[in-house]
Tab-separated table of N, CA and C in Angstrom:
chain	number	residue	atom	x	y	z
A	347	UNK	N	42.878	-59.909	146.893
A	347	UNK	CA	44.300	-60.135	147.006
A	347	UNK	C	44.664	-61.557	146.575
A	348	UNK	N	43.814	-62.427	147.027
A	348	UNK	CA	44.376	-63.792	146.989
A	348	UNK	C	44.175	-64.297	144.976
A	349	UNK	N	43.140	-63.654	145.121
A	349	UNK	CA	42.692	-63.548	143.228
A	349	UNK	C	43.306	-63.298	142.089
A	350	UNK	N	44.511	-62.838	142.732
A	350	UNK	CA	45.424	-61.973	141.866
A	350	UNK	C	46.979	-62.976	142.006
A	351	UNK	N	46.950	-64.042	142.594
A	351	UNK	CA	48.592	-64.536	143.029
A	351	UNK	C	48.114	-65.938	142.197
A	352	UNK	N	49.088	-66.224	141.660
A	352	UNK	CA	49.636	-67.385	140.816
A	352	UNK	C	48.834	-68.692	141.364
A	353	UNK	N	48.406	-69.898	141.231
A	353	UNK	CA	48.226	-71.213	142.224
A	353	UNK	C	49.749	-71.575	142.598
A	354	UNK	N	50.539	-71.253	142.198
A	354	UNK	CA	52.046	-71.341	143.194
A	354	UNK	C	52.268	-70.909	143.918
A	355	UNK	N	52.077	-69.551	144.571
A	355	UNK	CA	52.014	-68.885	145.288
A	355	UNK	C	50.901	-69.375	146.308
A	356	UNK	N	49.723	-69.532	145.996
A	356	UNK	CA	48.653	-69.694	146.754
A	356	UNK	C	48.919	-71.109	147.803
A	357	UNK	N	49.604	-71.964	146.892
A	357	UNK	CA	50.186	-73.403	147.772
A	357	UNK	C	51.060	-73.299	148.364
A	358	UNK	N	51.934	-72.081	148.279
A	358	UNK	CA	53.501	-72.096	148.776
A	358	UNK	C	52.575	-71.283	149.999
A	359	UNK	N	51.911	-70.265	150.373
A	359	UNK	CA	51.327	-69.773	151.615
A	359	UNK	C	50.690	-71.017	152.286
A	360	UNK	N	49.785	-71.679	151.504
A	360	UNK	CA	48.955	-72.644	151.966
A	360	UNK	C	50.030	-73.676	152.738
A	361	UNK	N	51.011	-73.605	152.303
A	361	UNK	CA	52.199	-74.911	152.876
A	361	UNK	C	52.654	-74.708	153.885
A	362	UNK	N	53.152	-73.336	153.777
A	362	UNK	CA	53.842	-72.655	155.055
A	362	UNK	C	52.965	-72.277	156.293
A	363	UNK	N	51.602	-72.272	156.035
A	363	UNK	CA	50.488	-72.130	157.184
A	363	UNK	C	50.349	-73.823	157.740
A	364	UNK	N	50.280	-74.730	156.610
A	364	UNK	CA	49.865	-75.799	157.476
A	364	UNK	C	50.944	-76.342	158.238
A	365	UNK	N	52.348	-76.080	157.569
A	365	UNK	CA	53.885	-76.477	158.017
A	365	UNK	C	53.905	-75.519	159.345
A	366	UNK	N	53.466	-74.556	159.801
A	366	UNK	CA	53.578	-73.558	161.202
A	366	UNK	C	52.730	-74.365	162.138
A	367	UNK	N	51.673	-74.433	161.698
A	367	UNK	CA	50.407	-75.200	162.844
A	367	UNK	C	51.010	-76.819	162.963
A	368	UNK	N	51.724	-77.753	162.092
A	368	UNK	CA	51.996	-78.842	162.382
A	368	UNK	C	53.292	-78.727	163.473
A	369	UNK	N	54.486	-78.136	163.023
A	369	UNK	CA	55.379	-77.482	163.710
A	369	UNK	C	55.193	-77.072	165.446
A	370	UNK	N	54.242	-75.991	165.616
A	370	UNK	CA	53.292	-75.775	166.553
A	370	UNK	C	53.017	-76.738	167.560
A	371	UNK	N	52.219	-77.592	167.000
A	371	UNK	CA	51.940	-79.110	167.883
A	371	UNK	C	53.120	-79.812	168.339
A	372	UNK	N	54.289	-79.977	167.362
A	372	UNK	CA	55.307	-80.820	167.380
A	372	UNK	C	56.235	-80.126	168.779
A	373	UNK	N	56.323	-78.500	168.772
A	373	UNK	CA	56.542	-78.030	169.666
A	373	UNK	C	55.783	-78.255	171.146
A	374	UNK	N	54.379	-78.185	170.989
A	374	UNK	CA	54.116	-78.068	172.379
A	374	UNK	C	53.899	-79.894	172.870
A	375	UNK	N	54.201	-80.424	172.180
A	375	UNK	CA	54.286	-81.926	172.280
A	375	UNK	C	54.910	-82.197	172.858
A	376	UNK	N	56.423	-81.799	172.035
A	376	UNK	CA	57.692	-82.097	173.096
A	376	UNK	C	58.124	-81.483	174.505
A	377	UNK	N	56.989	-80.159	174.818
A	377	UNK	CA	57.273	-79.182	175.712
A	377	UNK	C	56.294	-80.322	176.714
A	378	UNK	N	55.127	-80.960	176.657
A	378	UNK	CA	54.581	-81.688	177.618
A	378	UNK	C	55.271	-82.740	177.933
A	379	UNK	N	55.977	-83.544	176.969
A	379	UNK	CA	56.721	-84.696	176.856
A	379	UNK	C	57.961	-84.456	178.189
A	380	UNK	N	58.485	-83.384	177.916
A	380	UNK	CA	59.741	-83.161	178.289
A	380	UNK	C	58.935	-82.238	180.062
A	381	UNK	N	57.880	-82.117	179.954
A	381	UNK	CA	57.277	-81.991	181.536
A	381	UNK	C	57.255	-82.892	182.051
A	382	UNK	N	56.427	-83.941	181.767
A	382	UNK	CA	55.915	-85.247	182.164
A	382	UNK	C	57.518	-86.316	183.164
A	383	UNK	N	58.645	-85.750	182.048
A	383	UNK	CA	59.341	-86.446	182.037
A	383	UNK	C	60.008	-85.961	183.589
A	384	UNK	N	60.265	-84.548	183.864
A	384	UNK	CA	60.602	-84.089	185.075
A	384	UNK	C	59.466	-83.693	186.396
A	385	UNK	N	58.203	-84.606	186.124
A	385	UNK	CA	57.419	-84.604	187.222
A	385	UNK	C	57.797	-86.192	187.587
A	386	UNK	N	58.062	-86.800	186.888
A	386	UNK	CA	57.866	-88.877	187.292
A	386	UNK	C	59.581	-88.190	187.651
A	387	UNK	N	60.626	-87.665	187.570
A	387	UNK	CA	61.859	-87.463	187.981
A	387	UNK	C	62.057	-87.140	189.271
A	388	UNK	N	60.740	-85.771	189.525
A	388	UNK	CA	60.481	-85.570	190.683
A	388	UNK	C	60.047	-86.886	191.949
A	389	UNK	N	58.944	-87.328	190.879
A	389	UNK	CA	58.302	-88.285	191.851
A	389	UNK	C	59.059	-89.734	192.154
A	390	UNK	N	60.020	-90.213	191.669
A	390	UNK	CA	61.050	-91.457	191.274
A	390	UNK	C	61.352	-90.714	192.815
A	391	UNK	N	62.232	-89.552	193.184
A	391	UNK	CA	62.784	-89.265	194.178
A	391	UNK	C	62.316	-89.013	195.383
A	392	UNK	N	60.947	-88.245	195.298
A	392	UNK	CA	60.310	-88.569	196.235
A	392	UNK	C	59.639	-90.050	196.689
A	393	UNK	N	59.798	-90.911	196.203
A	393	UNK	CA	59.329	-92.704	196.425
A	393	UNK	C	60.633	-93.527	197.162
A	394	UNK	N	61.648	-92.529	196.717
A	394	UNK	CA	63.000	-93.276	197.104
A	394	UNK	C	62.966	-92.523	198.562
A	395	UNK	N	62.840	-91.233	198.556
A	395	UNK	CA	62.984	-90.884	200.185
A	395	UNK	C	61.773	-91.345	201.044
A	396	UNK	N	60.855	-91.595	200.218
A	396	UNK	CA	59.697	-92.310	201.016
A	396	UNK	C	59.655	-93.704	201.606
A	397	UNK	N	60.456	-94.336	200.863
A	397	UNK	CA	60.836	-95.641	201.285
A	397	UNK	C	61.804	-95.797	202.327
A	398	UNK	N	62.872	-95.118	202.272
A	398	UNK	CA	64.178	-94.352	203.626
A	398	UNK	C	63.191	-94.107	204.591
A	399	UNK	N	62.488	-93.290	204.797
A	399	UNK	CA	61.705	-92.628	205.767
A	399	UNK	C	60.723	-93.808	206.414
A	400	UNK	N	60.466	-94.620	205.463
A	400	UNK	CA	59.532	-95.899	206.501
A	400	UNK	C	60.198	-96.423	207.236
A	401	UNK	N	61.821	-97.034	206.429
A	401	UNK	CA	62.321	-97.774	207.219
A	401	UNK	C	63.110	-97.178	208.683
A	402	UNK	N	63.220	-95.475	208.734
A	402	UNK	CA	63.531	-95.404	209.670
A	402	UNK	C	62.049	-95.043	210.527
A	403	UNK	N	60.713	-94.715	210.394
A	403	UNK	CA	59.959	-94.882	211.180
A	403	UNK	C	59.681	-96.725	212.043
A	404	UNK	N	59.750	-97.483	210.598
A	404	UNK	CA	59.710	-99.301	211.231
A	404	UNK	C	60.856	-98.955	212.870
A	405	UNK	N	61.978	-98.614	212.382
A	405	UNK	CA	63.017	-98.383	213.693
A	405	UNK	C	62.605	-98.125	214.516
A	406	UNK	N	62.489	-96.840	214.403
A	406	UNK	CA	61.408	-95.807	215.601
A	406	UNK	C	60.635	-96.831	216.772
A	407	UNK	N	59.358	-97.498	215.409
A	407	UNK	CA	58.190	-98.255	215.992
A	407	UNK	C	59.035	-99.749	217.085
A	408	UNK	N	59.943	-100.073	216.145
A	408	UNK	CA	60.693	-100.756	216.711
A	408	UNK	C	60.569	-100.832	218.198
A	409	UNK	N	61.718	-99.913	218.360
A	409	UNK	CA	62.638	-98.970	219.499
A	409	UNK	C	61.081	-99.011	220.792
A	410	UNK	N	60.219	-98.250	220.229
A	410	UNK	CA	59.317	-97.599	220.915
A	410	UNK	C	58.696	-99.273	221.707
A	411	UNK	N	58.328	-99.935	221.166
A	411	UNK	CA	57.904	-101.197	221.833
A	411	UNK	C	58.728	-101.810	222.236
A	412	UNK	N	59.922	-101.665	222.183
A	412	UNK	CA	60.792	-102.496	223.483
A	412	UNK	C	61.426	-101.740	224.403
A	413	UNK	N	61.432	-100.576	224.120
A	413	UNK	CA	61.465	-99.626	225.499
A	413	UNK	C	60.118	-99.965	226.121
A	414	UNK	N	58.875	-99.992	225.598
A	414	UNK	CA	57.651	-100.158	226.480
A	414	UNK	C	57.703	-101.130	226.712
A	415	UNK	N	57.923	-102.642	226.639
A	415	UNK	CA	58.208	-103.766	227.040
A	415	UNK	C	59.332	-103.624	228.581
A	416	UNK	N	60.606	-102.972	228.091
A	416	UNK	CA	61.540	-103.055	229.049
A	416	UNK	C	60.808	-102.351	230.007
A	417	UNK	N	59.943	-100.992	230.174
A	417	UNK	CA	59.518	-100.350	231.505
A	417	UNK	C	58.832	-101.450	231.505
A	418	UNK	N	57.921	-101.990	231.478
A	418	UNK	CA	56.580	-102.564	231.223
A	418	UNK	C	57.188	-103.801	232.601
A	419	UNK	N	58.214	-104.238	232.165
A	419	UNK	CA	58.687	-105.640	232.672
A	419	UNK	C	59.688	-105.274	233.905
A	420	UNK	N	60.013	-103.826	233.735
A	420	UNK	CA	60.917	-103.067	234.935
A	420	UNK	C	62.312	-104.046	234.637
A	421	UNK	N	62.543	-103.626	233.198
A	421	UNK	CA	63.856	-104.116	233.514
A	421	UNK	C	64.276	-105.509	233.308
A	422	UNK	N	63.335	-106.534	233.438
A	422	UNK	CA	63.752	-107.747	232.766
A	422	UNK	C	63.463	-108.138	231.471
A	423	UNK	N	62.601	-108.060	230.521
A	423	UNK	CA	62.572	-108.253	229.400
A	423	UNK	C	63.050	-107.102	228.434
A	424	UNK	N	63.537	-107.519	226.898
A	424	UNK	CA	64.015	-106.739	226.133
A	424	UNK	C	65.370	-105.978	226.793
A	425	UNK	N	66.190	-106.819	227.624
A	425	UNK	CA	67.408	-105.791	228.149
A	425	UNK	C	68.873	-106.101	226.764
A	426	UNK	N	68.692	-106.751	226.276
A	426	UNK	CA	69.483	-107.027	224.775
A	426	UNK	C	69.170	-106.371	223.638
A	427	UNK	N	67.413	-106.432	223.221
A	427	UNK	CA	66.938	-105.033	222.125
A	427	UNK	C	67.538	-104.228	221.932
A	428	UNK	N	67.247	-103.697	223.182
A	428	UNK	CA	67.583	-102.147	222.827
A	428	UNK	C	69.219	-101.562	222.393
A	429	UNK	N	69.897	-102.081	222.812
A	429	UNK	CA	71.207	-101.488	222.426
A	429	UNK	C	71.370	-101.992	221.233
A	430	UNK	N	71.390	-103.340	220.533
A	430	UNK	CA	71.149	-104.010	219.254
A	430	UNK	C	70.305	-103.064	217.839
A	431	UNK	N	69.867	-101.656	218.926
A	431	UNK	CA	68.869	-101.364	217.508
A	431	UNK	C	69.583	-100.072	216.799
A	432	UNK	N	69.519	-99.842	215.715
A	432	UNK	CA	70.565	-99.456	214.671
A	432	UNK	C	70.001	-97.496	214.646
């Protein structure tokens, strides 16, 4: 078959095979590209609620040691803390 077609023909197939497989790549390139791009999107947001979430555990930890201070002291130390905490 191939013995029988012009060398014009034979380059114009030959072009269009290597132009599909380059194409191909260029596609699944941009398909990882454009993943990559909505996992760090994902993860940008999860770092931002991760950072929220410390600062209200720091609170928490806060809170938690001057309530144990205030029993601790029955009442005389840390009696200003605690209402002060956010």
């Amino acid at each position: 078959m191939l013995n029988n077609m012009t060398i014009k023909k034979k380059l114009v197939i030959l072009s269009i095979v290597v132009l599909s497989v380059i194409s191909l790549f260029g596609i699944k390139s941009s398909y990882e590209t454009y993943n990559n791009y909505l996992n760090i999107k994902d993860t940008s947001a999860l770092i931002k609620l991760s950072v929220k979430m410390s600062a209200v555990l720091h609170e928490l930890q806060k809170e938690r040691g001057a309530s144990a201070g205030f029993i601790g002291s029955k009442g005389k130390k840390f009696v200003d803390i605690l209402p002060k905490q956010h």
